[in-house]
Short mmCIF file of C-alpha atoms in Angstrom, two decimals:
data_model
loop_
_atom_site.label_atom_id
_atom_site.label_comp_id
_atom_site.label_asym_id
_atom_site.label_seq_id
_atom_site.Cartn_x
_atom_site.Cartn_y
_atom_site.Cartn_z
CA MET A 411 9.12 45.91 17.41
CA ARG A 412 11.63 43.33 16.23
CA PHE A 413 10.57 41.49 13.07
CA ALA A 414 11.93 38.31 11.52
CA ALA A 415 10.65 37.72 8.00
CA VAL A 416 10.59 34.36 6.21
CA LEU A 417 9.79 34.60 2.50
CA ASN A 418 9.04 31.49 0.47
CA ARG A 419 10.51 32.28 -2.93
CA ASP A 420 8.57 29.35 -4.44
CA GLY A 421 5.22 30.23 -2.88
CA GLY A 422 2.34 32.37 -4.10
CA THR A 423 3.10 35.54 -6.03
CA LEU A 424 6.65 35.67 -4.63
CA ARG A 425 7.64 33.24 -7.41
CA THR A 426 7.36 36.11 -9.89
CA THR A 427 8.36 38.99 -7.58
CA ASP A 428 11.66 40.90 -7.60
CA LEU A 429 12.66 39.79 -4.10
CA SER A 430 15.70 42.05 -3.90
CA ALA A 431 13.55 45.13 -4.46
CA LEU A 432 10.90 43.79 -2.09
CA THR A 433 13.33 43.26 0.77
CA ASP A 434 14.67 46.79 0.30
CA ARG A 435 11.13 48.18 0.60
CA MET A 436 10.45 46.02 3.65
CA ARG A 437 13.49 47.38 5.45
CA GLN A 438 12.81 50.98 4.46
CA THR A 439 9.15 50.87 5.49
CA LEU A 440 9.61 49.18 8.86
CA GLU A 441 12.87 50.82 9.87
CA ALA A 442 11.44 54.27 9.09
CA ALA A 443 8.78 53.52 11.71
CA GLY A 444 11.41 52.55 14.29
CA HIS A 445 11.27 48.77 13.90
CA SER A 446 14.07 46.34 13.08
CA ILE A 447 13.85 43.40 10.70
CA ASP A 448 15.83 40.34 9.66
CA ILE A 449 14.85 38.74 6.37
CA ASP A 450 15.38 35.15 5.21
CA ILE A 451 14.49 34.11 1.65
CA VAL A 452 14.23 30.35 1.33
CA ALA A 453 13.06 27.68 -1.09
CA GLY A 454 9.75 25.95 -0.48
CA LYS A 455 11.42 22.77 0.77
CA GLU A 456 13.30 24.82 3.39
CA ILE A 457 10.32 26.80 4.69
CA VAL A 458 9.48 24.53 7.64
CA ALA A 459 13.03 24.57 8.97
CA ALA A 460 13.25 28.34 8.55
CA LEU A 461 9.98 28.88 10.43
CA ASP A 462 11.09 26.52 13.20
CA LYS A 463 14.24 28.58 13.58
CA VAL A 464 12.55 31.99 13.86
CA ALA A 465 9.76 30.66 16.09
CA ALA A 466 12.43 29.52 18.58
CA ARG A 467 14.16 32.90 18.71
CA ARG A 468 13.74 34.91 21.90
CA ASP A 469 14.87 38.23 20.47
CA ILE A 470 11.93 38.92 18.14
CA ASP A 471 8.32 40.04 18.56
CA VAL A 472 6.82 39.35 15.14
CA VAL A 473 7.28 36.62 12.53
CA LEU A 474 6.42 38.03 9.12
CA ALA A 475 5.51 35.17 6.77
CA GLY A 476 5.34 35.56 3.00
CA GLY A 477 4.19 32.91 0.56
CA GLY A 478 1.09 30.91 -0.28
CA ASP A 479 -1.51 29.42 2.05
CA GLY A 480 0.79 26.60 3.10
CA THR A 481 3.48 29.02 4.30
CA ILE A 482 1.03 31.11 6.34
CA SER A 483 -0.57 28.03 7.87
CA ALA A 484 2.81 26.56 8.80
CA ALA A 485 3.89 29.83 10.43
CA ALA A 486 0.65 30.11 12.40
CA GLY A 487 0.99 26.55 13.67
CA ARG A 488 4.42 27.29 15.07
CA LEU A 489 3.25 30.46 16.83
CA MET A 490 0.07 28.96 18.29
CA ASN A 491 -0.21 29.48 22.05
CA GLY A 492 2.96 31.60 22.03
CA LYS A 493 3.76 35.24 22.67
CA LYS A 494 5.14 36.09 19.23
CA ALA A 495 2.76 37.58 16.70
CA LEU A 496 2.25 36.58 13.08
CA ALA A 497 2.27 39.19 10.33
CA VAL A 498 0.70 37.87 7.11
CA LEU A 499 2.18 39.18 3.87
CA PRO A 500 -0.62 38.75 1.27
CA ALA A 501 1.32 36.85 -1.38
CA GLY A 502 -1.12 34.01 -2.02
CA THR A 503 -3.83 33.63 -4.63
CA MET A 504 -6.86 34.70 -2.59
CA ASN A 505 -5.30 35.68 0.78
CA LEU A 506 -8.51 34.78 2.61
CA PHE A 507 -7.06 34.74 6.14
CA ALA A 508 -5.38 38.10 5.52
CA ARG A 509 -8.68 39.53 4.26
CA GLY A 510 -10.40 38.44 7.45
CA LEU A 511 -7.73 40.26 9.47
CA GLY A 512 -8.29 43.47 7.51
CA ILE A 513 -4.80 43.45 6.00
CA PRO A 514 -4.46 45.44 2.74
CA GLN A 515 -4.25 43.17 -0.29
CA THR A 516 -1.17 44.74 -1.86
CA ILE A 517 2.24 43.85 -0.48
CA ASP A 518 3.27 47.48 -0.06
CA GLY A 519 -0.06 48.35 1.56
CA ALA A 520 0.36 45.49 4.01
CA LEU A 521 3.89 46.59 4.91
CA LYS A 522 2.71 50.13 5.61
CA SER A 523 -0.06 48.78 7.83
CA PHE A 524 2.47 46.71 9.80
CA ALA A 525 4.55 49.81 10.49
CA ASP A 526 1.91 51.18 12.87
CA GLY A 527 -0.06 47.97 13.41
CA GLU A 528 -1.34 46.48 16.63
CA ILE A 529 -1.22 42.96 18.01
CA MET A 530 -4.48 41.17 18.72
CA ALA A 531 -5.43 37.62 19.64
CA VAL A 532 -7.51 35.63 17.16
CA ASP A 533 -8.67 32.04 16.87
CA ILE A 534 -6.92 29.13 15.21
CA ALA A 535 -8.42 25.69 14.52
CA SER A 536 -6.95 22.21 14.29
CA ALA A 537 -7.73 18.93 12.51
CA ASN A 538 -6.43 15.91 14.43
CA GLY A 539 -3.98 18.27 16.09
CA ARG A 540 -2.76 19.96 12.89
CA PRO A 541 -3.37 23.72 13.15
CA PHE A 542 -5.07 25.67 10.38
CA VAL A 543 -6.11 29.28 9.95
CA HIS A 544 -8.72 29.08 7.20
CA GLN A 545 -10.37 25.76 6.33
CA PHE A 546 -10.37 21.98 6.43
CA SER A 547 -12.32 20.39 3.58
CA ILE A 548 -13.10 17.05 1.97
CA GLY A 549 -14.92 15.97 -1.15
CA LEU A 550 -15.41 18.62 -3.85
CA HIS A 551 -12.63 20.97 -2.77
CA ALA A 552 -10.11 18.20 -2.21
CA ARG A 553 -10.76 16.73 -5.65
CA MET A 554 -10.41 20.17 -7.26
CA VAL A 555 -7.09 20.81 -5.52
CA LYS A 556 -5.78 17.37 -6.52
CA LEU A 557 -6.68 18.01 -10.18
CA ARG A 558 -5.26 21.53 -10.09
CA ASP A 559 -1.98 20.42 -8.58
CA ASN A 560 -1.47 18.08 -11.52
CA MET A 561 -1.65 21.03 -13.92
CA GLU A 562 1.21 23.35 -14.80
CA PHE A 563 1.00 27.07 -14.05
CA ALA A 564 3.62 29.71 -13.33
CA SER A 565 1.62 32.71 -12.11
CA ARG A 566 -1.34 33.75 -9.97
CA LEU A 567 -3.50 34.09 -13.08
CA GLY A 568 -2.37 30.67 -14.26
CA LYS A 569 -3.38 29.17 -10.92
CA ILE A 570 -6.81 30.77 -11.14
CA ARG A 571 -7.31 29.33 -14.63
CA ALA A 572 -6.16 25.90 -13.47
CA SER A 573 -8.53 26.11 -10.51
CA ALA A 574 -11.46 26.96 -12.80
CA LYS A 575 -10.64 24.03 -15.09
CA ALA A 576 -10.32 21.67 -12.11
CA ALA A 577 -13.63 22.91 -10.70
CA TRP A 578 -15.47 22.23 -13.97
CA THR A 579 -13.99 18.73 -14.20
CA THR A 580 -15.04 18.04 -10.60
CA ILE A 581 -18.57 19.30 -11.18
CA ASN A 582 -18.92 16.87 -14.07
CA ASN A 583 -17.67 13.97 -11.93
CA PRO A 584 -18.43 14.87 -8.31
CA PRO A 585 -17.31 12.71 -5.39
CA ALA A 586 -19.86 10.87 -3.25
CA MET A 587 -18.83 10.08 0.32
CA LYS A 588 -20.81 8.46 3.10
CA VAL A 589 -19.89 10.16 6.37
CA THR A 590 -20.96 10.57 9.94
CA LEU A 591 -20.78 14.18 11.07
CA LYS A 592 -20.99 14.80 14.80
CA VAL A 593 -21.72 18.37 15.83
CA GLY A 594 -22.31 18.83 19.54
CA GLU A 595 -24.78 16.15 20.63
CA ALA A 596 -26.17 15.71 17.11
CA GLU A 597 -24.87 12.93 14.88
CA ILE A 598 -25.72 12.95 11.19
CA VAL A 599 -25.11 10.03 8.84
CA THR A 600 -25.38 11.13 5.21
CA ARG A 601 -23.91 10.95 1.73
CA ILE A 602 -22.16 14.20 0.85
CA SER A 603 -20.30 15.69 -2.08
CA GLY A 604 -18.32 18.05 0.14
CA ILE A 605 -17.76 19.35 3.65
CA GLY A 606 -15.86 22.51 4.53
CA ILE A 607 -15.08 23.41 8.14
CA SER A 608 -13.76 26.92 8.66
CA ASN A 609 -11.92 28.74 11.40
CA ASN A 610 -14.91 30.95 12.32
CA LEU A 611 -18.04 31.52 10.27
CA PHE A 612 -17.67 32.98 6.80
CA GLY A 613 -19.08 36.45 6.37
CA GLU A 614 -21.82 37.27 3.89
CA GLY A 615 -21.64 39.05 0.54
CA HIS A 616 -17.96 38.45 -0.22
CA LEU A 617 -15.36 35.76 -0.77
CA PRO A 618 -15.40 32.97 1.83
CA TYR A 619 -13.49 34.41 4.78
CA ALA A 620 -14.41 35.17 8.38
CA ASP A 621 -15.54 38.69 9.24
CA ASN A 622 -14.76 38.00 12.89
CA PRO A 623 -11.48 36.09 13.32
CA ALA A 624 -12.13 35.86 17.06
CA GLY A 625 -15.70 34.57 16.93
CA GLY A 626 -14.92 31.35 18.77
CA VAL A 627 -16.86 28.93 16.53
CA LEU A 628 -16.25 26.63 13.59
CA GLY A 629 -18.31 27.18 10.45
CA ILE A 630 -19.47 23.80 9.12
CA TYR A 631 -20.72 23.70 5.52
CA VAL A 632 -22.18 20.49 4.12
CA THR A 633 -22.93 20.07 0.41
CA VAL A 634 -25.19 17.20 -0.58
CA ALA A 635 -25.83 18.33 -4.18
CA ARG A 636 -25.03 15.78 -6.88
CA GLN A 637 -26.47 17.18 -10.10
CA ARG A 638 -24.34 19.49 -12.23
CA GLY A 639 -26.73 22.44 -12.00
CA GLU A 640 -27.05 22.09 -8.23
CA LEU A 641 -23.28 21.94 -7.80
CA VAL A 642 -22.71 25.00 -9.98
CA ARG A 643 -25.23 26.98 -7.95
CA ALA A 644 -23.82 25.74 -4.63
CA LEU A 645 -20.24 26.69 -5.54
CA PHE A 646 -21.38 30.03 -6.97
CA ASP A 647 -23.35 30.83 -3.80
CA MET A 648 -20.34 30.00 -1.62
CA ALA A 649 -17.95 32.06 -3.74
CA ARG A 650 -20.26 35.09 -3.48
CA GLY A 651 -20.85 34.67 0.23
CA ARG A 652 -24.49 33.72 -0.31
CA TRP A 653 -24.28 30.42 1.52
CA ARG A 654 -27.20 31.30 3.80
CA ASP A 655 -29.45 31.53 0.74
CA SER A 656 -28.24 28.30 -0.86
CA ASP A 657 -30.67 25.38 -1.07
CA HIS A 658 -27.74 22.99 -1.45
CA VAL A 659 -25.50 23.94 1.50
CA GLU A 660 -26.39 23.05 5.09
CA THR A 661 -24.71 25.24 7.69
CA HIS A 662 -23.84 24.43 11.29
CA GLN A 663 -21.62 25.97 13.92
CA ALA A 664 -19.87 24.52 16.95
CA ASP A 665 -16.58 24.60 18.82
CA LYS A 666 -15.88 20.98 17.83
CA ALA A 667 -16.86 18.59 15.04
CA ILE A 668 -15.98 14.98 14.25
CA VAL A 669 -16.03 13.62 10.71
CA LYS A 670 -16.00 9.84 10.22
CA ILE A 671 -15.51 8.44 6.71
CA HIS A 672 -17.39 5.27 5.78
CA THR A 673 -16.39 5.26 2.11
CA GLY A 674 -12.86 4.00 1.40
CA SER A 675 -10.76 6.93 2.64
CA LYS A 676 -7.65 5.94 0.66
CA LYS A 677 -9.23 7.15 -2.59
CA PHE A 678 -9.97 10.58 -1.11
CA GLY A 679 -7.83 13.34 0.33
CA ALA A 680 -8.42 16.36 2.52
CA VAL A 681 -7.34 19.96 2.09
CA ILE A 682 -5.98 22.01 4.97
CA ASP A 683 -5.36 25.66 4.13
CA GLY A 684 -4.93 24.88 0.46
CA GLU A 685 -2.59 21.91 0.96
CA LEU A 686 -3.67 18.41 -0.05
CA VAL A 687 -3.13 15.96 2.82
CA LYS A 688 -4.01 12.35 3.68
CA LEU A 689 -7.60 11.89 4.80
CA GLU A 690 -7.88 9.96 8.05
CA ARG A 691 -10.79 7.61 8.71
CA GLU A 692 -11.83 9.91 11.56
CA THR A 693 -10.94 13.59 12.00
CA THR A 694 -11.63 15.78 15.01
CA ILE A 695 -11.76 19.48 14.21
CA GLN A 696 -11.84 22.03 17.00
CA ILE A 697 -11.35 25.72 17.49
CA HIS A 698 -8.84 27.28 19.88
CA PRO A 699 -10.10 30.74 20.87
CA GLY A 700 -7.50 33.49 21.10
CA ALA A 701 -4.60 31.07 20.62
CA LEU A 702 -2.82 33.06 17.89
CA ASN A 703 -1.40 36.57 18.12
CA VAL A 704 -1.49 38.50 14.84
CA LEU A 705 -0.28 41.91 13.74
CA VAL A 706 -3.10 43.82 12.07
CA PRO A 707 -3.66 47.40 10.89
CA ALA A 708 -4.47 49.73 13.77
CA GLN A 709 -7.92 50.55 12.40
CA ALA A 710 -8.72 46.85 12.04
CA ALA A 711 -7.78 46.18 15.67
CA GLN A 712 -9.91 49.12 16.82
CA ALA A 713 -12.87 47.95 14.74
CA LYS A 714 -12.65 44.41 16.16
CA ALA A 715 -12.45 45.82 19.69
CA ALA A 716 -15.53 47.93 19.09
#
Protein backbone atom coordinates (compact mmCIF):
# COMPACT_ATOMS: atom_id res chain seq x y z
CA MET A 1 0.00 0.00 0.00
CA ARG A 2 0.98 3.63 -0.46
CA PHE A 3 1.08 5.61 2.78
CA ALA A 4 1.20 9.36 3.35
CA ALA A 5 2.00 10.28 6.94
CA VAL A 6 1.22 13.62 8.59
CA LEU A 7 2.87 14.10 11.98
CA ASN A 8 1.90 17.00 14.23
CA ARG A 9 5.16 17.90 15.95
CA ASP A 10 3.21 19.99 18.50
CA GLY A 11 0.60 17.34 19.29
CA GLY A 12 0.48 14.59 21.89
CA THR A 13 3.68 12.74 22.75
CA LEU A 14 5.31 13.79 19.46
CA ARG A 15 6.24 17.07 21.18
CA THR A 16 8.90 15.18 23.13
CA THR A 17 9.76 12.51 20.52
CA ASP A 18 12.92 12.32 18.40
CA LEU A 19 11.07 12.74 15.10
CA SER A 20 14.11 12.08 12.94
CA ALA A 21 14.60 8.66 14.52
CA LEU A 22 10.86 7.99 14.36
CA THR A 23 10.60 8.72 10.65
CA ASP A 24 13.56 6.41 9.99
CA ARG A 25 11.78 3.59 11.85
CA MET A 26 8.53 4.30 9.99
CA ARG A 27 10.23 3.96 6.63
CA GLN A 28 12.18 0.86 7.61
CA THR A 29 9.16 -0.94 9.06
CA LEU A 30 6.73 -0.22 6.23
CA GLU A 31 9.15 -0.48 3.33
CA ALA A 32 10.42 -3.84 4.62
CA ALA A 33 6.84 -5.09 4.24
CA GLY A 34 6.64 -3.83 0.65
CA HIS A 35 4.82 -0.54 1.27
CA SER A 36 5.86 2.99 0.34
CA ILE A 37 5.53 6.07 2.51
CA ASP A 38 5.82 9.84 2.29
CA ILE A 39 6.18 11.70 5.59
CA ASP A 40 5.32 15.32 6.39
CA ILE A 41 6.17 16.81 9.79
CA VAL A 42 4.24 20.00 10.42
CA ALA A 43 3.45 22.45 13.20
CA GLY A 44 0.04 22.31 14.86
CA LYS A 45 -1.18 25.41 13.04
CA GLU A 46 -0.34 23.75 9.71
CA ILE A 47 -2.00 20.40 10.40
CA VAL A 48 -5.34 21.16 8.74
CA ALA A 49 -3.73 22.31 5.50
CA ALA A 50 -1.42 19.29 5.47
CA LEU A 51 -4.33 16.88 5.98
CA ASP A 52 -6.34 18.61 3.25
CA LYS A 53 -3.42 18.12 0.90
CA VAL A 54 -2.94 14.39 1.51
CA ALA A 55 -6.68 13.70 1.56
CA ALA A 56 -6.89 15.14 -1.97
CA ARG A 57 -4.09 12.97 -3.35
CA ARG A 58 -5.10 10.19 -5.72
CA ASP A 59 -1.86 8.23 -5.49
CA ILE A 60 -2.15 7.00 -1.88
CA ASP A 61 -4.17 4.35 -0.06
CA VAL A 62 -3.62 5.23 3.60
CA VAL A 63 -3.28 8.50 5.52
CA LEU A 64 -1.23 7.86 8.64
CA ALA A 65 -2.00 10.56 11.23
CA GLY A 66 0.17 11.19 14.27
CA GLY A 67 -0.60 13.64 17.06
CA GLY A 68 -3.20 14.23 19.74
CA ASP A 69 -6.96 13.72 19.60
CA GLY A 70 -7.48 16.85 17.52
CA THR A 71 -5.13 15.62 14.79
CA ILE A 72 -6.79 12.20 14.57
CA SER A 73 -10.27 13.71 14.53
CA ALA A 74 -9.32 16.19 11.81
CA ALA A 75 -7.83 13.41 9.67
CA ALA A 76 -10.91 11.21 10.09
CA GLY A 77 -13.21 14.05 9.10
CA ARG A 78 -11.36 14.53 5.84
CA LEU A 79 -11.47 10.82 4.99
CA MET A 80 -15.13 10.31 5.89
CA ASN A 81 -17.13 8.69 3.08
CA GLY A 82 -13.95 8.28 1.01
CA LYS A 83 -11.90 5.32 -0.19
CA LYS A 84 -8.66 6.16 1.60
CA ALA A 85 -8.05 4.54 4.97
CA LEU A 86 -6.91 6.18 8.19
CA ALA A 87 -4.03 4.72 10.19
CA VAL A 88 -3.96 6.06 13.76
CA LEU A 89 -0.52 6.48 15.32
CA PRO A 90 -1.15 6.34 19.11
CA ALA A 91 0.62 9.55 20.11
CA GLY A 92 -2.10 11.09 22.28
CA THR A 93 -2.63 10.96 26.03
CA MET A 94 -5.19 8.15 26.23
CA ASN A 95 -5.53 7.07 22.56
CA LEU A 96 -9.11 5.92 23.15
CA PHE A 97 -10.13 5.62 19.48
CA ALA A 98 -6.95 3.65 18.74
CA ARG A 99 -7.69 1.33 21.67
CA GLY A 100 -11.14 0.63 20.29
CA LEU A 101 -9.57 -0.33 16.95
CA GLY A 102 -7.21 -2.78 18.64
CA ILE A 103 -4.09 -0.81 17.68
CA PRO A 104 -1.05 -1.47 19.92
CA GLN A 105 -0.40 1.40 22.31
CA THR A 106 3.30 1.85 21.55
CA ILE A 107 4.32 3.71 18.42
CA ASP A 108 6.63 0.94 17.24
CA GLY A 109 3.99 -1.71 17.97
CA ALA A 110 1.45 0.25 15.95
CA LEU A 111 3.83 0.60 13.01
CA LYS A 112 4.49 -3.14 12.97
CA SER A 113 0.75 -3.81 13.01
CA PHE A 114 0.25 -1.48 10.03
CA ALA A 115 2.83 -3.42 8.02
CA ASP A 116 0.49 -6.41 7.70
CA GLY A 117 -2.76 -4.67 8.68
CA GLU A 118 -6.14 -4.84 7.02
CA ILE A 119 -8.63 -2.16 6.07
CA MET A 120 -12.08 -2.25 7.63
CA ALA A 121 -15.04 0.12 7.70
CA VAL A 122 -16.06 1.60 11.05
CA ASP A 123 -18.50 4.25 12.20
CA ILE A 124 -17.93 7.96 12.60
CA ALA A 125 -20.30 10.44 14.27
CA SER A 126 -21.00 14.13 13.76
CA ALA A 127 -22.20 17.09 15.83
CA ASN A 128 -23.97 19.71 13.70
CA GLY A 129 -22.07 18.30 10.75
CA ARG A 130 -18.63 18.27 12.41
CA PRO A 131 -17.24 14.72 12.36
CA PHE A 132 -15.83 13.07 15.47
CA VAL A 133 -14.41 9.64 16.23
CA HIS A 134 -14.71 9.44 20.01
CA GLN A 135 -17.02 11.80 21.91
CA PHE A 136 -19.01 15.01 22.05
CA SER A 137 -19.54 16.31 25.59
CA ILE A 138 -20.87 19.27 27.53
CA GLY A 139 -20.90 20.26 31.17
CA LEU A 140 -18.36 18.53 33.44
CA HIS A 141 -15.93 17.44 30.74
CA ALA A 142 -16.01 20.76 28.91
CA ARG A 143 -15.29 22.68 32.10
CA MET A 144 -12.40 20.33 32.94
CA VAL A 145 -10.86 20.75 29.50
CA LYS A 146 -11.21 24.54 29.68
CA LEU A 147 -9.45 24.62 33.07
CA ARG A 148 -6.76 22.20 31.92
CA ASP A 149 -6.02 24.17 28.78
CA ASN A 150 -5.25 27.21 30.92
CA MET A 151 -2.53 25.27 32.74
CA GLU A 152 1.02 24.78 31.53
CA PHE A 153 2.38 21.29 30.84
CA ALA A 154 5.06 19.98 28.51
CA SER A 155 4.61 16.20 28.60
CA ARG A 156 2.02 13.43 28.69
CA LEU A 157 2.50 13.05 32.44
CA GLY A 158 2.13 16.80 32.88
CA LYS A 159 -1.14 16.72 30.96
CA ILE A 160 -2.45 13.91 33.15
CA ARG A 161 -1.59 15.89 36.28
CA ALA A 162 -3.24 19.01 34.87
CA SER A 163 -6.33 16.98 33.99
CA ALA A 164 -6.54 15.60 37.54
CA LYS A 165 -6.25 19.09 39.01
CA ALA A 166 -8.89 20.43 36.62
CA ALA A 167 -11.21 17.53 37.47
CA TRP A 168 -10.96 18.22 41.21
CA THR A 169 -11.65 21.93 40.68
CA THR A 170 -14.69 21.06 38.55
CA ILE A 171 -16.04 18.60 41.10
CA ASN A 172 -15.92 21.33 43.73
CA ASN A 173 -17.78 23.77 41.45
CA PRO A 174 -19.81 21.66 39.02
CA PRO A 175 -21.80 23.19 36.17
CA ALA A 176 -25.60 23.06 36.16
CA MET A 177 -27.30 23.19 32.77
CA LYS A 178 -30.97 22.95 31.89
CA VAL A 179 -31.30 20.99 28.66
CA THR A 180 -33.77 19.18 26.49
CA LEU A 181 -32.42 15.86 25.27
CA LYS A 182 -34.30 14.20 22.43
CA VAL A 183 -33.51 10.53 21.86
CA GLY A 184 -35.71 8.86 19.28
CA GLU A 185 -39.31 9.77 20.10
CA ALA A 186 -38.50 10.52 23.75
CA GLU A 187 -37.85 14.08 24.87
CA ILE A 188 -36.36 14.71 28.30
CA VAL A 189 -36.16 18.13 29.94
CA THR A 190 -33.76 18.08 32.89
CA ARG A 191 -30.97 19.84 34.73
CA ILE A 192 -27.67 18.07 34.16
CA SER A 193 -24.05 18.41 35.22
CA GLY A 194 -22.78 16.65 32.12
CA ILE A 195 -23.68 14.81 28.94
CA GLY A 196 -21.29 12.68 26.90
CA ILE A 197 -22.31 11.25 23.52
CA SER A 198 -19.93 8.68 22.09
CA ASN A 199 -19.30 7.17 18.69
CA ASN A 200 -20.64 3.72 19.68
CA LEU A 201 -21.27 2.43 23.18
CA PHE A 202 -18.36 2.30 25.59
CA GLY A 203 -17.26 -1.16 26.61
CA GLU A 204 -17.27 -2.37 30.19
CA GLY A 205 -14.39 -2.89 32.60
CA HIS A 206 -11.86 -0.56 30.97
CA LEU A 207 -11.22 3.04 29.96
CA PRO A 208 -14.13 4.68 28.11
CA TYR A 209 -13.77 3.47 24.53
CA ALA A 210 -15.97 1.42 22.22
CA ASP A 211 -15.38 -2.33 22.03
CA ASN A 212 -17.24 -2.41 18.72
CA PRO A 213 -16.30 0.54 16.48
CA ALA A 214 -18.91 -0.58 13.96
CA GLY A 215 -21.85 -1.00 16.33
CA GLY A 216 -24.01 1.58 14.59
CA VAL A 217 -25.28 3.43 17.69
CA LEU A 218 -24.44 6.47 19.77
CA GLY A 219 -23.77 5.97 23.47
CA ILE A 220 -25.54 8.73 25.43
CA TYR A 221 -24.42 9.27 29.03
CA VAL A 222 -26.25 11.77 31.22
CA THR A 223 -24.91 12.83 34.63
CA VAL A 224 -27.33 14.57 36.97
CA ALA A 225 -25.17 14.33 40.12
CA ARG A 226 -24.46 17.61 41.90
CA GLN A 227 -22.91 16.66 45.24
CA ARG A 228 -19.15 16.21 45.47
CA GLY A 229 -19.33 12.58 46.58
CA GLU A 230 -21.80 11.69 43.84
CA LEU A 231 -19.64 13.35 41.18
CA VAL A 232 -16.49 11.59 42.36
CA ARG A 233 -18.25 8.22 42.20
CA ALA A 234 -19.79 8.98 38.80
CA LEU A 235 -16.45 9.98 37.25
CA PHE A 236 -14.70 7.03 38.88
CA ASP A 237 -17.32 4.60 37.55
CA MET A 238 -16.99 6.02 34.04
CA ALA A 239 -13.19 5.89 34.11
CA ARG A 240 -13.30 2.22 35.14
CA GLY A 241 -15.94 1.29 32.61
CA ARG A 242 -18.52 0.66 35.34
CA TRP A 243 -21.09 3.07 33.97
CA ARG A 244 -23.82 0.41 33.92
CA ASP A 245 -23.48 0.08 37.70
CA SER A 246 -23.46 3.81 38.40
CA ASP A 247 -26.44 5.31 40.23
CA HIS A 248 -25.54 8.74 38.88
CA VAL A 249 -25.21 8.09 35.12
CA GLU A 250 -28.23 7.47 32.90
CA THR A 251 -27.45 5.61 29.70
CA HIS A 252 -29.28 5.68 26.38
CA GLN A 253 -28.48 4.61 22.85
CA ALA A 254 -29.76 5.77 19.48
CA ASP A 255 -28.59 6.63 15.98
CA LYS A 256 -29.45 10.30 16.54
CA ALA A 257 -29.77 12.69 19.48
CA ILE A 258 -30.61 16.38 19.77
CA VAL A 259 -29.39 18.51 22.67
CA LYS A 260 -31.04 21.90 23.26
CA ILE A 261 -29.50 24.27 25.80
CA HIS A 262 -31.84 26.43 27.88
CA THR A 263 -29.17 27.89 30.15
CA GLY A 264 -27.11 30.70 28.60
CA SER A 265 -24.91 28.78 26.17
CA LYS A 266 -22.28 31.52 25.87
CA LYS A 267 -20.90 30.70 29.32
CA PHE A 268 -20.44 27.03 28.41
CA GLY A 269 -18.41 25.21 25.80
CA ALA A 270 -18.46 21.76 24.26
CA VAL A 271 -15.66 19.26 23.72
CA ILE A 272 -15.31 17.31 20.49
CA ASP A 273 -12.57 14.68 20.56
CA GLY A 274 -10.66 16.56 23.23
CA GLU A 275 -10.92 19.98 21.57
CA LEU A 276 -12.87 22.78 23.24
CA VAL A 277 -15.36 24.32 20.79
CA LYS A 278 -18.27 26.79 20.88
CA LEU A 279 -21.48 25.30 22.23
CA GLU A 280 -24.45 25.93 19.96
CA ARG A 281 -27.93 26.49 21.37
CA GLU A 282 -29.01 23.28 19.63
CA THR A 283 -26.78 20.40 18.53
CA THR A 284 -27.77 17.39 16.45
CA ILE A 285 -25.51 14.39 16.95
CA GLN A 286 -25.80 11.40 14.65
CA ILE A 287 -23.84 8.31 13.74
CA HIS A 288 -22.72 7.42 10.22
CA PRO A 289 -22.32 3.63 10.02
CA GLY A 290 -19.33 2.34 8.07
CA ALA A 291 -18.40 5.82 6.81
CA LEU A 292 -14.70 5.65 7.74
CA ASN A 293 -12.09 3.20 6.48
CA VAL A 294 -9.35 2.42 8.99
CA LEU A 295 -6.19 0.33 8.91
CA VAL A 296 -6.14 -2.07 11.84
CA PRO A 297 -4.01 -5.06 12.91
CA ALA A 298 -4.94 -8.20 11.00
CA GLN A 299 -6.03 -10.03 14.16
CA ALA A 300 -8.26 -7.11 15.15
CA ALA A 301 -9.99 -7.14 11.76
CA GLN A 302 -10.51 -10.90 11.98
CA ALA A 303 -11.91 -10.61 15.51
CA LYS A 304 -14.36 -7.88 14.47
CA ALA A 305 -15.46 -9.98 11.49
CA ALA A 306 -16.06 -12.96 13.73
